Short mmCIF file of C-alpha atoms in Angstrom, two decimals:
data_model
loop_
_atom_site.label_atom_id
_atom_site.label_comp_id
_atom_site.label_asym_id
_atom_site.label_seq_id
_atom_site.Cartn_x
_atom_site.Cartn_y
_atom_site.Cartn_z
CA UNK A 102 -160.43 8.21 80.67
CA UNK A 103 -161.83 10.83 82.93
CA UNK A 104 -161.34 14.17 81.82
CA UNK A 105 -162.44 17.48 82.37
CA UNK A 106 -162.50 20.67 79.33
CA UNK A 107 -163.39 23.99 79.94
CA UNK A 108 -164.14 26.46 77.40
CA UNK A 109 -165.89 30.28 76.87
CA UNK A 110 -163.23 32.34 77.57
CA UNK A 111 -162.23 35.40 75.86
CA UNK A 112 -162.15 39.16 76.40
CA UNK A 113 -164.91 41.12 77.65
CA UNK A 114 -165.16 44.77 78.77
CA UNK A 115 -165.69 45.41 82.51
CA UNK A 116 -168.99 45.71 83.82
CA UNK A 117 -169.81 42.75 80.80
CA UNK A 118 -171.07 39.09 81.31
CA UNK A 119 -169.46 36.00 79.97
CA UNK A 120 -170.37 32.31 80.51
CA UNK A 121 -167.48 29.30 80.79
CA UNK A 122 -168.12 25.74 80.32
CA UNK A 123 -166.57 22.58 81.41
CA UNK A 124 -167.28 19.31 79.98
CA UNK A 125 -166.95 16.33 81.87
CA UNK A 126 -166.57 12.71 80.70
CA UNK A 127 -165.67 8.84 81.98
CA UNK A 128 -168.19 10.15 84.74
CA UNK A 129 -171.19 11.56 86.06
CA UNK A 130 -170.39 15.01 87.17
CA UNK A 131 -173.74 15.10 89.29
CA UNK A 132 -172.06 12.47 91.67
CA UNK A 133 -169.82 14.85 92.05
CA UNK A 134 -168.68 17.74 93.98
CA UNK A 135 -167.32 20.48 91.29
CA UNK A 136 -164.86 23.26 91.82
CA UNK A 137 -164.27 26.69 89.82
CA UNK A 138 -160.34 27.81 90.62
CA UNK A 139 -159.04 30.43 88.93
CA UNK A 140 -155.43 32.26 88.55
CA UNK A 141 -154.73 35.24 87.81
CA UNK A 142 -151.43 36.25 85.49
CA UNK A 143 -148.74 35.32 87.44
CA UNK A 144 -150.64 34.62 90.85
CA UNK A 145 -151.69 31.91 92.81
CA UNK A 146 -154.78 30.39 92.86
CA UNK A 147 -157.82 31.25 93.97
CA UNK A 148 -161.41 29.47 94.31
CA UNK A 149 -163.93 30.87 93.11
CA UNK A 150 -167.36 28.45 93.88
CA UNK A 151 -168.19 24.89 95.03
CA UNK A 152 -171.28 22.83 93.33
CA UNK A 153 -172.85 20.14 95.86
CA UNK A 154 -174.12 16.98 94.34
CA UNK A 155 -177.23 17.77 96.08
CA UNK A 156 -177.20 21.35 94.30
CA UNK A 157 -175.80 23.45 96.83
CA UNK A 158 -173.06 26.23 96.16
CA UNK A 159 -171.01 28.72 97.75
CA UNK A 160 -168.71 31.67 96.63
CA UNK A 161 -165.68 33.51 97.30
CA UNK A 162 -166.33 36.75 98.80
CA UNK A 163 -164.97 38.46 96.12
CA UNK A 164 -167.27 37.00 93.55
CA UNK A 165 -170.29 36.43 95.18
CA UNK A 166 -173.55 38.06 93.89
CA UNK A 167 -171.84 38.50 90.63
CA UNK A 168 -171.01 34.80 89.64
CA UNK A 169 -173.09 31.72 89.56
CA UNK A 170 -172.61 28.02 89.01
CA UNK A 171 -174.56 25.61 87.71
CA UNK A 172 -174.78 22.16 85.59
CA UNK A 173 -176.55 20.79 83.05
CA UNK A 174 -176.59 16.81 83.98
CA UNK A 175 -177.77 15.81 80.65
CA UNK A 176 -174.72 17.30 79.17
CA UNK A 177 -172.15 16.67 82.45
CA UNK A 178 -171.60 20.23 82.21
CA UNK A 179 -170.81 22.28 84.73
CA UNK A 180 -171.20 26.48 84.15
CA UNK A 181 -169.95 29.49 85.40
CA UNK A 182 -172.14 32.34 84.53
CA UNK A 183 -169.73 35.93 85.61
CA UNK A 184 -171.68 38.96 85.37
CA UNK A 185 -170.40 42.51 86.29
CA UNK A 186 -166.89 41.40 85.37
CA UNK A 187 -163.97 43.54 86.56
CA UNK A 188 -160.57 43.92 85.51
CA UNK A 189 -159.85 41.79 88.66
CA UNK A 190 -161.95 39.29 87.55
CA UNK A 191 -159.09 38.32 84.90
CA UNK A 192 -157.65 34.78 84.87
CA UNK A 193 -157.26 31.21 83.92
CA UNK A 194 -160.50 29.27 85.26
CA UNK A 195 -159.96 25.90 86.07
CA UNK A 196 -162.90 23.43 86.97
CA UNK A 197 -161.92 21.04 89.42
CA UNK A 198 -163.08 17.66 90.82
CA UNK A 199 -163.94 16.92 94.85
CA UNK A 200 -161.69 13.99 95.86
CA UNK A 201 -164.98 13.08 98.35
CA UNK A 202 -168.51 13.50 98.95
CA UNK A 203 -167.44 16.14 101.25
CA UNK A 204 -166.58 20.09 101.25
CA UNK A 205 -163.32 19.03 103.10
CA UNK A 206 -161.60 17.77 99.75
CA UNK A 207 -158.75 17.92 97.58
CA UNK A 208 -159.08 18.04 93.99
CA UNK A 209 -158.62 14.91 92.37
CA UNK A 210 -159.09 15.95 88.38
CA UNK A 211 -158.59 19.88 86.95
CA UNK A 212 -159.13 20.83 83.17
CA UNK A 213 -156.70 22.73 81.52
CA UNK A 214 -158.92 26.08 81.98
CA UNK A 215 -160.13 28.67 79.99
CA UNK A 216 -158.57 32.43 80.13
CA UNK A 217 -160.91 34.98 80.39
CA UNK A 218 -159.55 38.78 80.13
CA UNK A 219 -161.64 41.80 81.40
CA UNK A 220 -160.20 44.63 79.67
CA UNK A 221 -161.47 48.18 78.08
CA UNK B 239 -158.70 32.93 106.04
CA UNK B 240 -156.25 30.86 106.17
CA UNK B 241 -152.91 32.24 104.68
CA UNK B 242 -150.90 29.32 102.98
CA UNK B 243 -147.23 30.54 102.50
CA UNK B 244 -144.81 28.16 100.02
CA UNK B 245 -140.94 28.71 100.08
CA UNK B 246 -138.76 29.14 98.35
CA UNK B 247 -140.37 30.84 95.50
CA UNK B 248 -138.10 29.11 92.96
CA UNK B 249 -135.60 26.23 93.32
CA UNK B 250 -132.86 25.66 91.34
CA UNK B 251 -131.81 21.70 91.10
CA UNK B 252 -130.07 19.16 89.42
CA UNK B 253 -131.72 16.03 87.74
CA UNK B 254 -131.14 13.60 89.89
CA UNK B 255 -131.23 15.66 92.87
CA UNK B 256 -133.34 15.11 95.90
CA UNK B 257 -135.60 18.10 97.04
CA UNK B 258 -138.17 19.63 100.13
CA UNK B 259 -140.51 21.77 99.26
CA UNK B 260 -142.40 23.87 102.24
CA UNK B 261 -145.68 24.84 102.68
CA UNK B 262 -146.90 26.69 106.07
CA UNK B 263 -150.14 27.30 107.15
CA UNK B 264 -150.89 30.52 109.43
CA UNK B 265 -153.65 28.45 111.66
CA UNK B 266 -153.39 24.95 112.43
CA UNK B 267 -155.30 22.72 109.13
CA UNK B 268 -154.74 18.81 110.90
CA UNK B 269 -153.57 16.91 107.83
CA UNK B 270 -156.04 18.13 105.20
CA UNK B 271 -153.83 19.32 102.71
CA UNK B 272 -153.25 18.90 99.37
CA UNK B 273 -149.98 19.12 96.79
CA UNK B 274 -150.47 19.77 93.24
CA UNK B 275 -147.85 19.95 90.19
CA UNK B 276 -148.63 22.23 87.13
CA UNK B 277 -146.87 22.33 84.17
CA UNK B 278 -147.46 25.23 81.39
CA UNK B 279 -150.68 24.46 79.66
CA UNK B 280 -151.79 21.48 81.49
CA UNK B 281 -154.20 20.32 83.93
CA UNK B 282 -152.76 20.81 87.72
CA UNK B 283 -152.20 17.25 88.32
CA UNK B 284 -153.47 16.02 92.42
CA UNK B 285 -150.00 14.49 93.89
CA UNK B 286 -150.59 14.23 97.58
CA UNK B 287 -153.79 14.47 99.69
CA UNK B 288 -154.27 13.86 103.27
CA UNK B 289 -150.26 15.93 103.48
CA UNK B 290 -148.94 12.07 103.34
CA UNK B 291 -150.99 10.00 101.00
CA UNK B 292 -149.87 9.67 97.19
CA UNK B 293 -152.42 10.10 94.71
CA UNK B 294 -153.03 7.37 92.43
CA UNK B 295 -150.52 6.72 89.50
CA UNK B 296 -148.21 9.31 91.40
CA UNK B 297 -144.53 8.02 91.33
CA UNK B 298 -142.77 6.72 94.88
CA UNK B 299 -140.37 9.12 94.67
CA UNK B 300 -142.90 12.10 95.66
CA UNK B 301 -143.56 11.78 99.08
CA UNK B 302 -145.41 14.45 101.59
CA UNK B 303 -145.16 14.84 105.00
CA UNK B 304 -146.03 17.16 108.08
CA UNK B 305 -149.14 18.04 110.16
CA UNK B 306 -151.19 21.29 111.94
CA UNK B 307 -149.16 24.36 110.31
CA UNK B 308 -145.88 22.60 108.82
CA UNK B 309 -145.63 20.65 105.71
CA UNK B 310 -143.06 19.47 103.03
CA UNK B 311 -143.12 17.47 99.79
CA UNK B 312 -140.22 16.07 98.67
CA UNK B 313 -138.61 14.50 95.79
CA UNK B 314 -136.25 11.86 96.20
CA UNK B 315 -134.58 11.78 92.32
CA UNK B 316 -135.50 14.74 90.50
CA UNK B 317 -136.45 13.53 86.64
CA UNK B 318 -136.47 16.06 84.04
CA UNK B 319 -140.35 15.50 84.04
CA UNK B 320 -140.34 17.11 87.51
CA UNK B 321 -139.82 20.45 86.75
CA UNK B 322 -143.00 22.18 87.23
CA UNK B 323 -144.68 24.29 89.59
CA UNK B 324 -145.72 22.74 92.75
CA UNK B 325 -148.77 24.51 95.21
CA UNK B 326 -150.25 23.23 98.36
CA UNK B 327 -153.71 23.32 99.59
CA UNK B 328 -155.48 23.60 102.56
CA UNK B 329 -158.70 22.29 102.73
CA UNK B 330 -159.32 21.92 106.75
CA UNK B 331 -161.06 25.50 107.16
CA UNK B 332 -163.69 26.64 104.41
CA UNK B 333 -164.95 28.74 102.89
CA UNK B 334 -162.72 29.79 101.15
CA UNK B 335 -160.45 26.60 100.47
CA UNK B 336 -156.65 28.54 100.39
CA UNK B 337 -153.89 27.35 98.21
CA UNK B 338 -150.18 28.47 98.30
CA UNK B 339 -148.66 30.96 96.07
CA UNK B 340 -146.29 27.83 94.63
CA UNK B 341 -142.64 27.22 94.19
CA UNK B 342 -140.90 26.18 90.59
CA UNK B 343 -138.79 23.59 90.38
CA UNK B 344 -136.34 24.54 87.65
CA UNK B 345 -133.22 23.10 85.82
CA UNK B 346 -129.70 24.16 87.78
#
């Protein structure tokens, strides 16, 4: 069965770093291109970054130079490494699946997500 | 960016019911969007892609339709499974990839 299952959230104070993690199995993430989504408490959702099967990625605006993805293949994990977190910064992150080989995509498979809470 | 706007915000039905959901989009997106159905503390689940084609596994009585700025999903017999929070996606114009702010289906 093909699954994804983030984890790493928690609370952190602003201005802190935190990494999240999803674990992929029944296949090869690095085929793959892999989504971070995230929602905020009671708010829509939002992407956050895209991870090319060739290794590109791209950001929101209002993460970029503060977050990066990444994935370690050996594992099928894809990362999320937020630094300079902000109280905005706090919601449910979901990894999420391309449908295709292609930025223009729906999202075929989310994990459950992992809340992360920037508070003081 | 494109602005994806859902109505209503929360639906009230009947199992058994049939329902439309809408999604706008504020610019024009062809037919590259996406519905989605979440349900508290599980994975979003992919329902419709392409605004027509059913994902697979996804029961006949979901169907989406629409094109450019106008879209619906509907649900021909509302089972008590179907209650759930349904969002839309655009995925035409990127970045960033826009989603609606989602309508809940709930028990009249």
């Amino acid at each position: 069965e093909e699954q994804l299952v983030e984890s790493g959230g928690g609370v952190i104070r602003p201005g802190g770093s935190l990494r999240v993690s999803c674990v992929a199995s029944g296949f090869y993430m690095s085929h793959k291109y892999m989504n971070w989504v995230r929602q905020a408490p009671g708010k829509g959702l939002e992407w956050v970054s895209i991870l090319y099967s060739g290794g590109g990625t791209y950001y929101a605006a209002s993460v970029k130079g503060r977050f990066t993805v990444s994935r370690d293949s050996s594992k099928n994990t894809l990362f999320l490494q937020m630094n300079s977190l902000k109280v905005d910064d706090t919601a449910v992150y979901y990894c999420a699946r391309g449908h295709r080989s292609s930025w223009q995509s729906d999202f075929d498979l989310w994990g459950r997500g992992t809340l992360v809470t920037v508070s003081s | 960016e494109i602005v994806m706007t859902q109505s209503p915000a929360t639906l009230s039905v009947s199992p058994g019911e049939g329902v439309t959901l809408s999604c706008r989009a504020s610019q024009s997106v062809g037919n590259n969007l996406a519905w989605y159905q979440q349900k508290p503390g599980q994975a979003p689940r992919l329902l419709i892609y392409g605004a027509s084609t059913r994902a697979t596994n996804i029961p006949a009585r979901f169907s989406g339709s629409g094109s450019g700025t106008e879209f619906t999903l509907t649900i021909s017999s509302l089972q008590s499974e179907d209650f759930a929070l349904y969002f839309c996606h655009q995925y035409d114009d990127w970045p960033p990839y826009t989603f609606g702010q989602g309508t809940k289906l709930e028990i009249k």
